[in-house]
Coordinates of C-alpha atoms in Angstrom, one line a residue:
Chain A
M1 CA 38.9 56.6 81.0
R2 CA 36.0 55.0 82.8
D3 CA 38.4 52.7 84.6
G4 CA 40.6 55.7 85.4
T5 CA 37.7 57.7 86.8
S6 CA 36.5 54.9 89.1
T7 CA 39.9 54.2 90.5
S8 CA 40.4 57.9 91.4
D9 CA 36.8 58.3 92.7
G10 CA 36.8 55.0 94.6
P11 CA 39.0 56.0 97.5
R12 CA 37.5 59.5 97.7
V13 CA 34.0 58.0 97.9
D14 CA 35.2 55.5 100.5
R15 CA 36.8 58.2 102.6
R16 CA 33.5 60.2 102.5
R17 CA 31.5 57.1 103.4
A18 CA 33.8 56.4 106.3
R19 CA 33.6 60.0 107.5
T20 CA 29.8 59.9 107.4
R21 CA 29.7 56.7 109.3
A22 CA 32.1 58.0 111.9
A23 CA 30.1 61.2 112.3
L24 CA 26.9 59.1 112.9
L25 CA 28.6 56.9 115.5
A26 CA 30.1 59.9 117.3
A27 CA 26.7 61.6 117.4
A28 CA 25.1 58.5 118.7
E29 CA 27.8 58.1 121.4
R30 CA 27.2 61.7 122.6
L31 CA 23.4 60.9 122.8
I32 CA 24.2 57.7 124.8
V33 CA 26.4 59.5 127.2
D34 CA 23.8 62.4 127.5
G35 CA 21.2 59.8 128.3
S36 CA 19.0 61.0 125.4
A37 CA 19.5 58.0 123.1
A38 CA 16.1 56.5 123.7
T39 CA 14.1 59.5 122.6
A40 CA 16.3 60.7 119.7
T41 CA 14.9 60.6 116.2
I42 CA 16.9 59.7 113.1
Q43 CA 16.5 63.4 112.0
Q44 CA 18.0 64.6 115.3
I45 CA 20.9 62.1 114.9
T46 CA 21.7 63.2 111.3
D47 CA 21.4 66.8 112.4
A48 CA 23.8 66.2 115.3
A49 CA 26.2 64.4 113.0
D50 CA 25.9 67.2 110.4
V51 CA 25.1 64.7 107.6
G52 CA 22.1 64.4 105.3
F53 CA 19.0 62.5 106.6
G54 CA 19.1 60.1 103.6
S55 CA 22.8 59.1 104.2
F56 CA 21.7 57.4 107.5
Y57 CA 20.4 54.4 105.6
N58 CA 23.6 54.0 103.6
H59 CA 25.2 52.9 106.8
F60 CA 22.6 51.6 109.2
T61 CA 19.2 49.9 108.7
S62 CA 17.7 51.3 111.9
K63 CA 18.3 53.6 114.9
E64 CA 18.7 50.4 117.0
E65 CA 21.6 49.1 114.8
L66 CA 23.4 52.5 115.1
F67 CA 23.0 52.6 118.8
Q68 CA 24.2 49.0 119.2
A69 CA 27.4 49.7 117.3
A70 CA 27.9 53.0 119.2
T71 CA 27.2 51.3 122.6
A72 CA 29.8 48.6 122.0
H73 CA 32.3 51.4 121.1
V74 CA 31.5 53.4 124.2
L75 CA 32.0 50.4 126.4
E76 CA 35.3 49.5 124.8
E77 CA 36.5 53.1 125.2
W78 CA 35.6 53.0 128.9
A79 CA 37.4 49.7 129.4
R80 CA 40.5 51.2 127.7
L81 CA 40.3 54.2 130.1
I82 CA 40.1 52.0 133.1
D83 CA 42.9 49.8 131.8
A84 CA 45.1 52.8 131.3
A85 CA 44.3 54.1 134.9
V86 CA 45.4 50.8 136.5
A87 CA 48.3 50.0 134.1
D88 CA 51.0 50.8 136.7
T89 CA 49.6 48.2 139.1
D90 CA 51.7 45.0 138.9
D91 CA 49.6 42.8 141.2
P92 CA 46.6 41.3 139.2
A93 CA 44.4 41.1 142.3
T94 CA 44.9 44.8 143.0
R95 CA 44.3 45.6 139.3
F96 CA 41.1 43.6 139.5
A97 CA 39.9 45.3 142.7
L98 CA 40.7 48.8 141.4
S99 CA 38.9 48.1 138.1
F100 CA 35.9 46.6 139.8
R101 CA 35.6 49.6 142.2
I102 CA 35.8 52.1 139.3
S103 CA 33.2 50.1 137.3
A104 CA 30.7 49.9 140.2
R105 CA 31.2 53.6 141.0
L106 CA 30.1 54.5 137.4
A107 CA 26.6 54.4 138.8
W108 CA 27.6 57.6 140.7
T109 CA 30.3 59.1 138.5
H110 CA 28.8 58.5 135.1
P111 CA 25.1 57.5 135.5
A112 CA 24.3 57.5 131.8
L113 CA 27.1 55.0 131.2
A114 CA 25.8 52.9 134.1
D115 CA 22.4 53.0 132.3
V116 CA 24.1 51.6 129.2
L117 CA 25.5 48.7 131.2
N118 CA 22.1 48.1 132.8
Q119 CA 20.4 48.0 129.4
F120 CA 22.9 45.4 128.2
G121 CA 22.3 43.3 131.4
L122 CA 24.0 39.9 131.6
D123 CA 24.6 39.9 127.8
L124 CA 27.5 42.1 128.6
L125 CA 29.4 39.0 129.8
D126 CA 29.5 37.6 126.3
L127 CA 30.7 40.8 124.5
E128 CA 34.1 40.5 122.9
D129 CA 35.0 44.1 123.8
G130 CA 34.6 46.1 126.9
L131 CA 34.7 45.2 130.6
A132 CA 34.3 41.4 130.4
P133 CA 37.5 40.5 128.5
R134 CA 39.5 42.7 130.9
A135 CA 37.9 41.1 134.0
T136 CA 38.6 37.7 132.5
R137 CA 42.3 38.7 132.0
D138 CA 42.7 40.0 135.5
L139 CA 40.9 37.0 137.1
A140 CA 43.1 34.6 135.1
D141 CA 46.3 36.5 136.0
A142 CA 45.3 36.6 139.7
M143 CA 44.6 32.8 139.7
A144 CA 47.8 32.1 137.9
A145 CA 49.7 34.2 140.5
G146 CA 48.0 32.2 143.3
R147 CA 46.4 35.4 144.6
F148 CA 42.9 34.1 144.0
T149 CA 42.2 30.5 145.0
V150 CA 39.1 29.9 142.9
T151 CA 39.8 27.7 139.9
H152 CA 36.8 28.0 137.6
L153 CA 37.4 31.0 135.4
P154 CA 34.1 31.3 133.6
L155 CA 32.2 30.7 136.9
A156 CA 34.3 33.5 138.6
L157 CA 33.6 35.9 135.7
S158 CA 29.9 35.0 135.8
T159 CA 29.6 35.6 139.6
V160 CA 31.6 38.9 139.5
G161 CA 29.7 40.2 136.4
G162 CA 26.3 39.1 137.8
S163 CA 27.1 40.8 141.1
L164 CA 28.2 44.0 139.3
L165 CA 25.1 44.2 137.1
G166 CA 22.9 43.4 140.1
F167 CA 24.5 46.2 142.0
L168 CA 24.2 48.7 139.1
R169 CA 20.5 47.7 138.7
L170 CA 19.9 48.0 142.5
R171 CA 21.3 51.6 142.4
S172 CA 19.2 52.4 139.3
S173 CA 15.9 50.8 140.6
H174 CA 16.2 51.6 144.3
P175 CA 18.6 54.6 144.6
D176 CA 17.8 55.0 148.3
L177 CA 19.0 51.5 149.1
V178 CA 22.7 51.8 148.2
A179 CA 25.3 54.4 148.7
V180 CA 28.7 54.9 146.9
D181 CA 30.5 53.4 150.0
D182 CA 28.7 50.1 149.4
V183 CA 31.0 49.7 146.4
E184 CA 33.8 48.8 148.7
E185 CA 31.6 46.5 150.8
L186 CA 30.6 44.6 147.6
T187 CA 34.2 44.5 146.3
G188 CA 35.4 43.2 149.6
Q189 CA 32.8 40.4 149.6
L190 CA 33.8 39.4 146.1
L191 CA 37.5 39.5 146.9
R192 CA 36.9 37.2 149.9
M193 CA 34.9 34.9 147.7
L194 CA 37.7 34.8 145.1
G195 CA 40.1 33.7 147.9
L196 CA 41.7 36.7 149.6
D197 CA 41.7 36.8 153.4
A198 CA 39.5 39.5 155.0
A199 CA 42.5 41.8 155.9
E200 CA 43.9 41.7 152.4
A201 CA 40.5 42.3 150.9
E202 CA 40.0 45.3 153.2
R203 CA 43.4 46.6 152.2
L204 CA 42.6 46.5 148.5
C205 CA 39.3 48.2 149.1
A206 CA 41.0 51.1 151.0
L207 CA 43.6 51.8 148.3
P208 CA 43.2 55.3 146.7
L209 CA 41.5 55.0 143.3
P210 CA 43.5 56.2 140.3
H211 CA 42.2 59.1 138.2
V212 CA 40.3 57.9 135.2
D213 CA 41.0 60.4 132.4
A214 CA 37.6 60.6 130.6
Chain B
M1 CA -37.5 40.4 136.5
R2 CA -34.7 42.1 134.7
D3 CA -33.0 42.7 138.0
G4 CA -33.6 39.1 139.1
T5 CA -32.1 37.8 135.8
S6 CA -29.0 39.8 136.2
T7 CA -28.4 38.9 139.8
S8 CA -28.7 35.2 139.0
D9 CA -26.7 35.4 135.7
G10 CA -24.0 37.6 137.3
P11 CA -22.2 35.0 139.4
R12 CA -22.6 32.4 136.7
V13 CA -21.0 34.7 134.1
D14 CA -18.3 35.6 136.6
R15 CA -17.6 31.9 137.2
R16 CA -17.4 31.2 133.4
R17 CA -15.1 34.1 132.9
A18 CA -12.9 33.0 135.7
R19 CA -12.8 29.4 134.3
T20 CA -11.8 30.7 130.8
R21 CA -9.1 32.9 132.3
A22 CA -7.7 30.0 134.4
A23 CA -7.8 27.7 131.3
L24 CA -5.8 30.2 129.3
L25 CA -3.3 30.7 132.1
A26 CA -2.9 26.9 132.5
A27 CA -2.4 26.4 128.8
A28 CA 0.2 29.2 128.8
E29 CA 2.0 27.6 131.7
R30 CA 2.2 24.2 130.0
L31 CA 3.6 26.0 126.9
I32 CA 6.2 27.8 129.1
V33 CA 7.3 24.6 130.8
D34 CA 7.4 22.8 127.4
G35 CA 9.6 25.6 126.1
S36 CA 7.2 26.3 123.2
A37 CA 5.8 29.6 124.5
A38 CA 7.8 31.8 122.1
T39 CA 6.4 30.2 118.9
A40 CA 2.8 29.5 120.1
T41 CA 0.0 31.4 118.3
I42 CA -3.1 32.7 120.0
Q43 CA -5.1 30.1 118.1
Q44 CA -2.9 27.3 119.5
I45 CA -3.2 28.7 123.0
T46 CA -7.1 28.9 122.8
D47 CA -7.1 25.4 121.3
A48 CA -4.9 24.1 124.1
A49 CA -7.2 25.8 126.7
D50 CA -10.3 24.5 124.9
V51 CA -11.9 27.9 124.8
G52 CA -13.1 30.0 121.8
F53 CA -10.5 32.1 119.9
G54 CA -12.5 35.3 120.5
S55 CA -12.6 34.8 124.3
F56 CA -8.9 35.4 124.5
Y57 CA -9.3 39.1 124.1
N58 CA -11.9 39.3 126.9
H59 CA -9.0 38.5 129.3
F60 CA -5.7 39.6 127.7
T61 CA -4.7 42.3 125.3
S62 CA -1.9 40.3 123.8
K63 CA 0.0 37.0 123.9
E64 CA 2.8 38.8 125.8
E65 CA 0.4 39.9 128.6
L66 CA -0.9 36.3 129.0
F67 CA 2.6 34.9 129.1
Q68 CA 3.8 37.5 131.6
A69 CA 0.9 36.6 134.0
A70 CA 1.6 32.9 133.4
T71 CA 5.3 33.2 134.0
A72 CA 4.8 35.0 137.3
H73 CA 2.5 32.2 138.4
V74 CA 5.0 29.5 137.3
L75 CA 7.8 31.1 139.3
E76 CA 5.6 31.5 142.4
E77 CA 4.5 27.8 142.2
W78 CA 8.2 26.8 141.9
A79 CA 9.1 29.0 144.9
R80 CA 6.4 27.3 146.9
L81 CA 7.6 23.9 145.9
I82 CA 11.1 24.7 147.0
D83 CA 9.8 26.3 150.2
A84 CA 7.9 23.1 151.0
A85 CA 10.9 20.9 150.3
V86 CA 13.1 22.8 152.8
A87 CA 10.3 23.6 155.4
D88 CA 11.7 21.1 157.9
T89 CA 15.0 22.9 158.0
D90 CA 15.3 25.1 161.1
D91 CA 18.6 26.7 160.4
P92 CA 18.1 29.7 158.0
A93 CA 21.6 29.4 156.5
T94 CA 20.9 25.7 155.6
R95 CA 17.5 26.6 154.2
F96 CA 19.2 29.3 152.1
A97 CA 21.9 26.9 150.9
L98 CA 19.5 24.1 150.0
S99 CA 17.1 26.5 148.2
F100 CA 20.0 28.1 146.2
R101 CA 21.3 24.7 145.2
I102 CA 17.9 23.5 144.0
S103 CA 17.4 26.8 142.1
A104 CA 20.8 26.7 140.3
R105 CA 20.2 23.0 139.5
L106 CA 17.0 23.9 137.6
A107 CA 19.3 24.5 134.6
W108 CA 19.7 20.7 134.5
T109 CA 16.6 19.4 136.2
H110 CA 14.1 21.8 134.5
P111 CA 15.8 23.6 131.6
A112 CA 12.6 25.2 130.3
L113 CA 12.0 26.8 133.7
A114 CA 15.7 27.9 133.8
D115 CA 15.0 29.6 130.4
V116 CA 12.1 31.4 132.0
L117 CA 14.4 32.7 134.7
N118 CA 17.0 33.7 132.0
Q119 CA 14.4 35.6 130.1
F120 CA 13.4 37.6 133.2
G121 CA 17.1 38.4 133.9
L122 CA 17.8 40.7 136.7
D123 CA 14.3 42.0 136.7
L124 CA 13.5 38.9 138.7
L125 CA 15.0 40.6 141.7
D126 CA 12.1 43.1 141.8
L127 CA 9.3 40.6 141.5
E128 CA 6.9 40.5 144.5
D129 CA 6.5 36.7 144.0
G130 CA 8.8 33.8 143.3
L131 CA 12.4 33.2 144.4
A132 CA 13.5 36.8 145.4
P133 CA 11.1 37.3 148.4
R134 CA 12.1 33.8 149.7
A135 CA 15.8 34.5 149.3
T136 CA 15.3 37.8 151.1
R137 CA 13.5 36.1 153.9
D138 CA 16.2 33.4 154.3
L139 CA 19.1 35.9 154.1
A140 CA 17.4 38.2 156.7
D141 CA 16.8 35.2 159.0
A142 CA 20.4 34.0 158.7
M143 CA 21.7 37.5 159.4
A144 CA 19.4 37.9 162.4
A145 CA 20.6 34.5 163.7
G146 CA 24.2 35.6 163.4
R147 CA 24.9 32.8 160.8
F148 CA 25.7 35.3 158.0
T149 CA 27.9 38.2 158.9
V150 CA 27.0 40.5 156.0
T151 CA 24.8 43.4 157.1
H152 CA 23.4 44.9 153.9
L153 CA 20.3 42.9 152.9
P154 CA 19.5 44.4 149.5
L155 CA 23.2 44.2 148.6
A156 CA 23.3 40.5 149.6
L157 CA 20.2 39.7 147.6
S158 CA 21.5 41.6 144.6
T159 CA 24.9 39.7 144.7
V160 CA 23.2 36.3 145.3
G161 CA 20.6 36.9 142.6
G162 CA 23.1 38.3 140.1
S163 CA 25.3 35.3 140.6
L164 CA 22.5 32.9 140.2
L165 CA 21.3 34.5 137.0
G166 CA 24.9 34.8 135.7
F167 CA 25.3 31.1 136.3
L168 CA 22.0 30.1 134.6
R169 CA 22.9 32.3 131.7
L170 CA 26.4 30.7 131.5
R171 CA 24.9 27.3 131.4
S172 CA 22.4 28.4 128.7
S173 CA 25.0 30.2 126.5
H174 CA 28.0 28.0 127.0
P175 CA 26.7 24.6 128.2
D176 CA 30.2 23.1 127.8
L177 CA 31.7 25.4 130.3
V178 CA 29.7 24.4 133.4
A179 CA 28.7 21.1 134.9
V180 CA 26.0 20.4 137.5
D181 CA 28.7 19.9 140.2
D182 CA 29.7 23.5 139.7
V183 CA 26.4 24.4 141.5
E184 CA 28.0 23.4 144.8
E185 CA 31.2 25.3 144.0
L186 CA 29.1 28.5 143.3
T187 CA 27.0 28.0 146.4
G188 CA 30.1 27.5 148.6
Q189 CA 31.6 30.7 147.3
L190 CA 28.5 32.6 148.1
L191 CA 28.2 31.1 151.6
R192 CA 31.8 32.1 152.3
M193 CA 31.0 35.6 151.0
L194 CA 28.0 35.8 153.2
G195 CA 30.1 35.0 156.2
L196 CA 30.3 31.2 156.8
D197 CA 33.8 29.7 157.3
A198 CA 35.0 27.4 154.6
A199 CA 34.3 24.1 156.5
E200 CA 30.7 25.1 157.3
A201 CA 30.1 26.2 153.7
E202 CA 31.4 22.9 152.5
R203 CA 29.2 21.0 154.9
L204 CA 26.1 22.8 153.7
C205 CA 27.0 22.1 150.1
A206 CA 27.4 18.4 150.8
L207 CA 24.0 17.9 152.5
P208 CA 21.6 15.7 150.6
L209 CA 19.1 17.7 148.6
P210 CA 15.4 17.2 149.6
H211 CA 13.0 15.9 147.0
V212 CA 11.1 18.7 145.2
D213 CA 7.6 17.4 144.5
A214 CA 6.9 19.0 141.1

């Protein structure tokens, strides 16, 4: 009977554990997107997740650990949304340009998310999820198609990523020094650097941006 | 007499205080350049500075505060060395190219210093001393001279700085993915982005580097 009890209880306990964990992550993601992650207490998080205070420590050893997991999830979700928005675009250089413009515009369209990217800083380039793997894919495709003439993929990712993060940081630290139109100026510079001629870079920067369904 | 004592003691005490502070900063700078700053204890720092353990807290509230001051000083010294090395160069675009190549090569020539830059990350772009103000000056001069065609100075600094830091980070995190020759590939890409044509960018990347007297 003891064996029978544990086999029937096991999955139920597992399901409850998984629900609690998912509720904590969802609450943390809402706090991140609201921009109130830094000041939230564990009590506020468990209240927002509608779970008991004590259950927090069954899943995470600290607030930081929860927010790290939640942040990775938020970034991956955003990368999927952007991917979906440009999925109809066959040309990889165009896909890259549209994705980059949407990402840099996050500083205006979704400032709390831009703050998350800022906090990650250049470590973002080493994440297995999120924007970096998509940018790597688009850069590689555009090189293979002969659209971009640069040949060193990690170097290209590093330059593009460093420029994006420098730009988001500039907007965050000195909001008076950059306007949303500068996104296209930056994108055009990077496209020329990657190997497009000036006219083609300008054309890609003038394309209407697809709707991102957030 | 009391007044007389304090006026004659005052400057002597001030001089001793200044010497102790300078000795602590110099010891911290040696530890930074050796790459052992992260593990050093306050006892080891005061021993290396040849000052009493207790005197540390007359000058700094924490090890972090000392290392922050020492790091800013190290970066400013390096910026001065690079400035001196390219001082004979009249053309601001050439000065920019040479300085950038020397800075990116620090990952190979002075890895501990490159680590310091890595630790600062993009915050480096907001420091009042060090590399960022020199890069700003060279970029502004090259724009004014019509050598660089970009027009947005903070954006140019942000892209150049983000690319440099991305590159130093790539070298530090994935040493197998970049070689010292890639410094010229990166510099060439940035020079084309700033507005030089490909041949001129290539010429500046092939110039012999001046000796930096460190």
